[in-house]
Amino acid sequence: MADFKNILVGVDLSRGDWLASADGDTPSHHACDEAIALATAAKAHSDTDTKVHFLAALDLDERTKRLLSEASDDEKTVLSRAEEALKLQAQDASRQGVTAESSVELGSPRTVLVDRAASAGHDLVLIGSRGHGLLSGMLLGSTSIALLSHCTVPVWVVKPSSTTTPKKILVSTDFSPVCNELFDYGLSLAKLFDAELHVTHVVEEASRPFLQFSQIAEDSIQQAHEHAMTDARTKLNALSARAEAAQLSKPLVVHLADGVPSNVVADQTRVLNIDLLLMGTVAWEGVPGMIVGSTAHKMLAMLECSLFTVRPPKK
């Protein structure tokens, strides 16, 4: 199963609400709390420590940089306030028994976070999400899109909620290699958080409208669909065996449906009260990294839970 030993948290200081929010109720605070909860759980299940690094990237335009360079005291104040804000977060994590550090870098958040994740050996990046839907605010922004599309390690987009530990986790699979990896992450997270793990597969019939112009008989189309359902049941049974071998505290819950994957999976997250959805960034579009493809875009707009993604390796 997957390990979480070196976690990176992207902290958004650009709006100023980090310092203004006394109760810590900002998207970035929620991401920090989730990282601390994950590190605490990982430490309890392992003999080795889990480190958390809080990182803020200050993207200053050229005019601002020029003004600050002309007033070195002001530049020091901008950086020192940002560093102090993150240092307090690291100290809070340390008080909770988590090994933590923090840093502030100048540059584009998307570039800084992607580069840092790759160069510093991080195995997970967490960021916060603004708004009620994951396409509101940060996820719609270029930083999140860049992370989901280009980050070489898993990305967890945290949606503010009443709990920092997911109780119900759903893995959406198309049985591809990246989804096989996702299922391992699902098993690990379910074990760490003592959560109920669900897995779902949707057999899509989206090609049916195009087949009406062909000479393929309706019976043949139906047979192909039934074959796909049978094949999916066999593969889901194999996942159930893996979950049983992992000795989860709660049995794996399996879902098999047909329809439009984006609609079905989004509905399942609501009906089942899912806290965290795991999905690959291919997102049924067939193009690695195209998280903003039409199907994925539509689905993300409907999501109300947190999202954990893994990008397939470039070919």
PDB file of N, CA and C in Angstrom, residues 72-125:
ATOM      1  N   SER A  72      13.854  48.459   0.835  1.00  0.00           N
ATOM      2  CA  SER A  72      14.258  47.153   1.350  1.00  0.00           C
ATOM      3  C   SER A  72      13.555  46.796   2.662  1.00  0.00           C
ATOM      4  N   ASP A  73      13.250  47.803   3.499  1.00  0.00           N
ATOM      5  CA  ASP A  73      12.559  47.516   4.755  1.00  0.00           C
ATOM      6  C   ASP A  73      11.173  46.952   4.493  1.00  0.00           C
ATOM      7  N   ASP A  74      10.483  47.504   3.484  1.00  0.00           N
ATOM      8  CA  ASP A  74       9.153  47.008   3.150  1.00  0.00           C
ATOM      9  C   ASP A  74       9.212  45.587   2.621  1.00  0.00           C
ATOM     10  N   GLU A  75      10.235  45.328   1.789  1.00  0.00           N
ATOM     11  CA  GLU A  75      10.374  43.985   1.241  1.00  0.00           C
ATOM     12  C   GLU A  75      10.613  42.987   2.376  1.00  0.00           C
ATOM     13  N   LYS A  76      11.423  43.382   3.325  1.00  0.00           N
ATOM     14  CA  LYS A  76      11.683  42.504   4.456  1.00  0.00           C
ATOM     15  C   LYS A  76      10.409  42.262   5.246  1.00  0.00           C
ATOM     16  N   THR A  77       9.572  43.302   5.382  1.00  0.00           N
ATOM     17  CA  THR A  77       8.327  43.169   6.118  1.00  0.00           C
ATOM     18  C   THR A  77       7.381  42.210   5.423  1.00  0.00           C
ATOM     19  N   VAL A  78       7.261  42.308   4.103  1.00  0.00           N
ATOM     20  CA  VAL A  78       6.381  41.422   3.345  1.00  0.00           C
ATOM     21  C   VAL A  78       6.792  39.976   3.535  1.00  0.00           C
ATOM     22  N   LEU A  79       8.073  39.699   3.365  1.00  0.00           N
ATOM     23  CA  LEU A  79       8.558  38.325   3.490  1.00  0.00           C
ATOM     24  C   LEU A  79       8.499  37.833   4.931  1.00  0.00           C
ATOM     25  N   SER A  80       8.859  38.701   5.874  1.00  0.00           N
ATOM     26  CA  SER A  80       8.903  38.260   7.274  1.00  0.00           C
ATOM     27  C   SER A  80       7.504  37.966   7.802  1.00  0.00           C
ATOM     28  N   ARG A  81       6.507  38.746   7.376  1.00  0.00           N
ATOM     29  CA  ARG A  81       5.142  38.473   7.824  1.00  0.00           C
ATOM     30  C   ARG A  81       4.653  37.149   7.263  1.00  0.00           C
ATOM     31  N   ALA A  82       4.973  36.891   6.013  1.00  0.00           N
ATOM     32  CA  ALA A  82       4.576  35.618   5.412  1.00  0.00           C
ATOM     33  C   ALA A  82       5.277  34.460   6.108  1.00  0.00           C
ATOM     34  N   GLU A  83       6.570  34.624   6.360  1.00  0.00           N
ATOM     35  CA  GLU A  83       7.330  33.571   7.032  1.00  0.00           C
ATOM     36  C   GLU A  83       6.816  33.334   8.446  1.00  0.00           C
ATOM     37  N   GLU A  84       6.456  34.412   9.137  1.00  0.00           N
ATOM     38  CA  GLU A  84       5.955  34.282  10.503  1.00  0.00           C
ATOM     39  C   GLU A  84       4.618  33.557  10.527  1.00  0.00           C
ATOM     40  N   ALA A  85       3.761  33.852   9.543  1.00  0.00           N
ATOM     41  CA  ALA A  85       2.457  33.186   9.474  1.00  0.00           C
ATOM     42  C   ALA A  85       2.625  31.680   9.317  1.00  0.00           C
ATOM     43  N   LEU A  86       3.534  31.266   8.443  1.00  0.00           N
ATOM     44  CA  LEU A  86       3.748  29.840   8.232  1.00  0.00           C
ATOM     45  C   LEU A  86       4.511  29.203   9.390  1.00  0.00           C
ATOM     46  N   LYS A  87       5.391  29.975  10.020  1.00  0.00           N
ATOM     47  CA  LYS A  87       6.137  29.435  11.155  1.00  0.00           C
ATOM     48  C   LYS A  87       5.178  29.087  12.293  1.00  0.00           C
ATOM     49  N   LEU A  88       4.174  29.915  12.493  1.00  0.00           N
ATOM     50  CA  LEU A  88       3.175  29.633  13.520  1.00  0.00           C
ATOM     51  C   LEU A  88       2.415  28.352  13.203  1.00  0.00           C
ATOM     52  N   GLN A  89       2.126  28.133  11.913  1.00  0.00           N
ATOM     53  CA  GLN A  89       1.435  26.906  11.516  1.00  0.00           C
ATOM     54  C   GLN A  89       2.316  25.691  11.775  1.00  0.00           C
ATOM     55  N   ALA A  90       3.599  25.804  11.469  1.00  0.00           N
ATOM     56  CA  ALA A  90       4.531  24.702  11.713  1.00  0.00           C
ATOM     57  C   ALA A  90       4.656  24.425  13.209  1.00  0.00           C
ATOM     58  N   GLN A  91       4.671  25.475  14.008  1.00  0.00           N
ATOM     59  CA  GLN A  91       4.747  25.304  15.458  1.00  0.00           C
ATOM     60  C   GLN A  91       3.501  24.612  15.990  1.00  0.00           C
ATOM     61  N   ASP A  92       2.345  24.956  15.436  1.00  0.00           N
ATOM     62  CA  ASP A  92       1.101  24.305  15.849  1.00  0.00           C
ATOM     63  C   ASP A  92       1.144  22.815  15.531  1.00  0.00           C
ATOM     64  N   ALA A  93       1.666  22.489  14.338  1.00  0.00           N
ATOM     65  CA  ALA A  93       1.802  21.083  13.963  1.00  0.00           C
ATOM     66  C   ALA A  93       2.762  20.353  14.915  1.00  0.00           C
ATOM     67  N   SER A  94       3.842  21.013  15.271  1.00  0.00           N
ATOM     68  CA  SER A  94       4.822  20.412  16.172  1.00  0.00           C
ATOM     69  C   SER A  94       4.209  20.134  17.544  1.00  0.00           C
ATOM     70  N   ARG A  95       3.364  21.047  18.009  1.00  0.00           N
ATOM     71  CA  ARG A  95       2.702  20.833  19.302  1.00  0.00           C
ATOM     72  C   ARG A  95       1.798  19.606  19.270  1.00  0.00           C
ATOM     73  N   GLN A  96       1.344  19.255  18.059  1.00  0.00           N
ATOM     74  CA  GLN A  96       0.491  18.078  17.907  1.00  0.00           C
ATOM     75  C   GLN A  96       1.297  16.816  17.606  1.00  0.00           C
ATOM     76  N   GLY A  97       2.607  16.923  17.733  1.00  0.00           N
ATOM     77  CA  GLY A  97       3.464  15.762  17.564  1.00  0.00           C
ATOM     78  C   GLY A  97       3.888  15.479  16.140  1.00  0.00           C
ATOM     79  N   VAL A  98       3.726  16.458  15.248  1.00  0.00           N
ATOM     80  CA  VAL A  98       4.067  16.270  13.840  1.00  0.00           C
ATOM     81  C   VAL A  98       5.354  17.033  13.518  1.00  0.00           C
ATOM     82  N   THR A  99       6.279  16.378  12.862  1.00  0.00           N
ATOM     83  CA  THR A  99       7.501  17.044  12.407  1.00  0.00           C
ATOM     84  C   THR A  99       7.153  17.978  11.256  1.00  0.00           C
ATOM     85  N   ALA A 100       7.391  19.278  11.440  1.00  0.00           N
ATOM     86  CA  ALA A 100       6.940  20.251  10.444  1.00  0.00           C
ATOM     87  C   ALA A 100       7.959  21.363  10.255  1.00  0.00           C
ATOM     88  N   GLU A 101       7.963  21.917   9.067  1.00  0.00           N
ATOM     89  CA  GLU A 101       8.785  23.071   8.736  1.00  0.00           C
ATOM     90  C   GLU A 101       8.029  23.923   7.733  1.00  0.00           C
ATOM     91  N   SER A 102       8.522  25.118   7.495  1.00  0.00           N
ATOM     92  CA  SER A 102       7.823  26.021   6.587  1.00  0.00           C
ATOM     93  C   SER A 102       8.815  26.872   5.810  1.00  0.00           C
ATOM     94  N   SER A 103       8.332  27.404   4.685  1.00  0.00           N
ATOM     95  CA  SER A 103       9.172  28.296   3.889  1.00  0.00           C
ATOM     96  C   SER A 103       8.291  29.153   2.996  1.00  0.00           C
ATOM     97  N   VAL A 104       8.861  30.268   2.581  1.00  0.00           N
ATOM     98  CA  VAL A 104       8.206  31.185   1.648  1.00  0.00           C
ATOM     99  C   VAL A 104       9.141  31.407   0.478  1.00  0.00           C
ATOM    100  N   GLU A 105       8.610  31.284  -0.719  1.00  0.00           N
ATOM    101  CA  GLU A 105       9.422  31.497  -1.915  1.00  0.00           C
ATOM    102  C   GLU A 105       8.746  32.511  -2.827  1.00  0.00           C
ATOM    103  N   LEU A 106       9.557  33.243  -3.552  1.00  0.00           N
ATOM    104  CA  LEU A 106       9.037  34.169  -4.540  1.00  0.00           C
ATOM    105  C   LEU A 106       8.890  33.454  -5.873  1.00  0.00           C
ATOM    106  N   GLY A 107       7.752  33.626  -6.505  1.00  0.00           N
ATOM    107  CA  GLY A 107       7.527  32.987  -7.794  1.00  0.00           C
ATOM    108  C   GLY A 107       6.081  32.580  -7.975  1.00  0.00           C
ATOM    109  N   SER A 108       5.786  32.054  -9.136  1.00  0.00           N
ATOM    110  CA  SER A 108       4.443  31.592  -9.445  1.00  0.00           C
ATOM    111  C   SER A 108       4.117  30.370  -8.598  1.00  0.00           C
ATOM    112  N   PRO A 109       2.980  30.358  -7.896  1.00  0.00           N
ATOM    113  CA  PRO A 109       2.633  29.198  -7.064  1.00  0.00           C
ATOM    114  C   PRO A 109       2.628  27.887  -7.842  1.00  0.00           C
ATOM    115  N   ARG A 110       2.095  27.936  -9.070  1.00  0.00           N
ATOM    116  CA  ARG A 110       2.024  26.687  -9.847  1.00  0.00           C
ATOM    117  C   ARG A 110       3.423  26.127 -10.118  1.00  0.00           C
ATOM    118  N   THR A 111       4.367  27.015 -10.436  1.00  0.00           N
ATOM    119  CA  THR A 111       5.729  26.580 -10.730  1.00  0.00           C
ATOM    120  C   THR A 111       6.458  26.146  -9.467  1.00  0.00           C
ATOM    121  N   VAL A 112       6.324  26.946  -8.415  1.00  0.00           N
ATOM    122  CA  VAL A 112       7.021  26.655  -7.163  1.00  0.00           C
ATOM    123  C   VAL A 112       6.559  25.321  -6.579  1.00  0.00           C
ATOM    124  N   LEU A 113       5.243  25.084  -6.554  1.00  0.00           N
ATOM    125  CA  LEU A 113       4.728  23.865  -5.952  1.00  0.00           C
ATOM    126  C   LEU A 113       5.079  22.626  -6.773  1.00  0.00           C
ATOM    127  N   VAL A 114       4.928  22.712  -8.087  1.00  0.00           N
ATOM    128  CA  VAL A 114       5.246  21.571  -8.949  1.00  0.00           C
ATOM    129  C   VAL A 114       6.729  21.237  -8.850  1.00  0.00           C
ATOM    130  N   ASP A 115       7.580  22.265  -8.919  1.00  0.00           N
ATOM    131  CA  ASP A 115       9.022  22.032  -8.848  1.00  0.00           C
ATOM    132  C   ASP A 115       9.441  21.491  -7.483  1.00  0.00           C
ATOM    133  N   ARG A 116       8.870  22.059  -6.426  1.00  0.00           N
ATOM    134  CA  ARG A 116       9.223  21.629  -5.071  1.00  0.00           C
ATOM    135  C   ARG A 116       8.801  20.167  -4.848  1.00  0.00           C
ATOM    136  N   ALA A 117       7.605  19.802  -5.319  1.00  0.00           N
ATOM    137  CA  ALA A 117       7.123  18.432  -5.135  1.00  0.00           C
ATOM    138  C   ALA A 117       8.059  17.431  -5.792  1.00  0.00           C
ATOM    139  N   ALA A 118       8.577  17.796  -6.952  1.00  0.00           N
ATOM    140  CA  ALA A 118       9.461  16.886  -7.685  1.00  0.00           C
ATOM    141  C   ALA A 118      10.865  16.853  -7.109  1.00  0.00           C
ATOM    142  N   SER A 119      11.392  18.014  -6.736  1.00  0.00           N
ATOM    143  CA  SER A 119      12.801  18.091  -6.333  1.00  0.00           C
ATOM    144  C   SER A 119      13.039  17.685  -4.888  1.00  0.00           C
ATOM    145  N   ALA A 120      12.041  17.843  -4.029  1.00  0.00           N
ATOM    146  CA  ALA A 120      12.243  17.576  -2.602  1.00  0.00           C
ATOM    147  C   ALA A 120      11.712  16.213  -2.172  1.00  0.00           C
ATOM    148  N   GLY A 121      11.300  15.411  -3.117  1.00  0.00           N
ATOM    149  CA  GLY A 121      10.878  14.053  -2.792  1.00  0.00           C
ATOM    150  C   GLY A 121       9.571  13.950  -2.046  1.00  0.00           C
ATOM    151  N   HIS A 122       8.672  14.902  -2.241  1.00  0.00           N
ATOM    152  CA  HIS A 122       7.368  14.833  -1.583  1.00  0.00           C
ATOM    153  C   HIS A 122       6.526  13.727  -2.217  1.00  0.00           C
ATOM    154  N   ASP A 123       5.699  13.078  -1.403  1.00  0.00           N
ATOM    155  CA  ASP A 123       4.844  12.023  -1.941  1.00  0.00           C
ATOM    156  C   ASP A 123       3.380  12.428  -2.005  1.00  0.00           C
ATOM    157  N   LEU A 124       3.066  13.677  -1.603  1.00  0.00           N
ATOM    158  CA  LEU A 124       1.695  14.176  -1.674  1.00  0.00           C
ATOM    159  C   LEU A 124       1.707  15.685  -1.543  1.00  0.00           C
ATOM    160  N   VAL A 125       0.816  16.349  -2.317  1.00  0.00           N
ATOM    161  CA  VAL A 125       0.629  17.792  -2.210  1.00  0.00           C
ATOM    162  C   VAL A 125      -0.821  18.056  -1.832  1.00  0.00           C
TER     163      VAL A 125
END
